[in-house]
Structure formats: structure tokens, C-alpha cells
Amino acid sequence: QAQLAEYGGRLVQAGDSLRLSCVASGVVYANDVIGWFRQAPGKEREFVASVSWRNYRRNYADFFKGRFTISRDAAKNTVYLQMNNLQPEDTADYYCALDGGGGFHNGPWGQGTHVTVSS
């Protein structure tokens, strides 16, 4: 099963854009789904978006539609999260996770990457 690692988190200004990467090492199977989640300070982890490996079907939490875009590059075993017009409330740890059929809670999960948005 693939292991995941996130990259790209950093300090940005309000209104900036940022792209996060989730790199899978190992085999990603056709039926796998990779998702992005985030956890802001003092809040529960929340689902952001997911993409299916086979048919590129993308799913978004309503709150992020239109501002965040998930994509994947199968040749690079990488899933991206493009985030536009970032706001201070987007400050969080961002994680990617793989659903191999048993749900995201069964993982694997990456270690997370931190995004800070200053006003």
C-alpha cells in the first residue's frame, strides 16, 4: 500500500494562492481514492476534497467549491490541492489520506503540512 507525504505548506498573505502536493510512494491502485483534509487550531479535522484514481472523479466539501481545486498526476503519483484567495481562517494543518476501500479513517495518512495565512 502506498505511503503518503504532503509538501508545500508555508506562510502566505491573505488573498494569495498556494498549491499543496501529496506524493504517494508505492502502488496506488485503480480503485483508490486520495483525499485532502485539514485541521485548524482547536477544531476537528474536516474533509476538503477527494479524487478517484481510476476515473478522476472529484468530490468537494461545499465550503471549498470554487476556491480549492484537487487534481492528480498519475505519472508522478501525486495529488495536488490548488488553493486560491486564501484567508486567515484557512490556516490549518493539511493532510492527505488514501481510501483503499475501507474508508479514509483506515488510512494511510501523510504527516501533514502546515499553512499559515496572515491578514
XYZ file of C-alpha atoms in Angstrom:
119
model
C 0.000 0.000 0.000
C 1.231 3.460 -0.826
C 2.619 5.819 1.783
C 1.764 9.495 1.535
C 3.739 12.669 2.122
C 2.498 16.242 1.856
C 4.533 19.217 0.689
C 4.059 22.882 0.050
C 2.710 24.360 3.254
C 4.102 27.759 4.231
C 3.254 31.258 5.372
C 1.257 33.290 2.853
C -0.680 36.549 2.827
C -4.457 36.831 2.640
C -5.557 36.671 -0.984
C -2.581 34.577 -2.079
C -2.740 31.219 -3.812
C -0.866 28.087 -2.811
C -0.569 24.585 -4.206
C -0.032 21.623 -1.935
C 1.309 18.286 -3.139
C 0.593 14.810 -1.856
C 3.144 12.322 -3.125
C 2.366 8.624 -2.937
C 5.270 6.227 -2.689
C 4.379 2.684 -3.611
C 1.447 1.435 -5.607
C -1.749 3.429 -5.977
C -4.442 1.071 -7.189
C -7.092 1.962 -9.702
C -9.883 1.809 -7.123
C -8.078 4.019 -4.625
C -9.314 7.467 -3.727
C -6.997 10.137 -2.333
C -8.392 12.988 -0.317
C -7.316 16.201 1.318
C -8.348 17.106 4.845
C -7.452 19.949 7.134
C -7.432 20.639 10.839
C -7.418 24.185 12.125
C -6.230 25.007 15.642
C -8.828 23.959 18.175
C -11.107 22.431 15.557
C -11.890 18.984 14.292
C -10.376 17.604 11.137
C -12.573 18.296 8.118
C -12.827 16.903 4.626
C -11.760 19.207 1.806
C -11.780 17.243 -1.445
C -11.021 13.868 -2.967
C -10.157 12.394 -6.345
C -10.563 8.850 -7.592
C -7.511 7.355 -9.196
C -9.292 5.414 -11.940
C -11.704 7.894 -13.450
C -10.557 11.188 -11.973
C -13.913 11.791 -10.316
C -13.562 14.724 -7.938
C -15.600 15.443 -4.860
C -15.570 18.624 -2.779
C -16.968 19.715 0.510
C -19.396 22.516 -0.309
C -17.421 25.104 1.628
C -14.402 24.730 -0.672
C -16.104 24.573 -4.053
C -14.921 27.261 -6.412
C -11.906 28.243 -4.362
C -9.989 24.976 -3.972
C -9.228 22.541 -6.797
C -7.979 18.990 -6.480
C -6.106 17.307 -9.300
C -3.819 14.367 -9.805
C -0.861 13.451 -11.950
C -0.846 9.681 -12.217
C 2.593 9.627 -13.826
C 4.017 11.347 -10.758
C 1.816 9.546 -8.233
C 0.897 12.972 -6.952
C -2.327 14.688 -5.957
C -2.441 18.455 -5.784
C -4.629 20.889 -3.897
C -4.725 24.312 -5.502
C -5.986 26.888 -3.029
C -6.935 30.371 -4.184
C -7.839 33.545 -2.330
C -6.573 32.170 0.943
C -7.895 33.744 4.117
C -6.697 33.626 7.728
C -9.389 31.059 8.521
C -7.666 28.700 6.090
C -4.758 28.451 8.500
C -4.520 24.758 9.320
C -2.583 21.554 9.040
C -3.411 19.951 5.725
C -3.325 16.189 5.356
C -3.827 13.752 2.535
C -5.167 10.268 3.014
C -5.850 7.214 0.893
C -9.079 5.250 0.844
C -8.396 1.799 -0.483
C -11.990 0.708 0.093
C -12.136 0.755 3.862
C -12.626 4.465 4.287
C -10.191 7.287 4.850
C -10.108 6.612 8.566
C -8.205 3.413 7.853
C -5.516 5.405 6.079
C -2.737 5.625 5.243
C -2.337 9.284 6.122
C 0.510 11.640 5.475
C 2.249 13.565 8.228
C 0.619 16.850 7.266
C 1.859 20.194 6.044
C 1.112 23.490 7.754
C -0.387 26.509 6.051
C -0.480 29.876 7.787
C -2.396 32.729 6.213
C -1.654 36.146 7.635
C -4.049 39.063 7.334
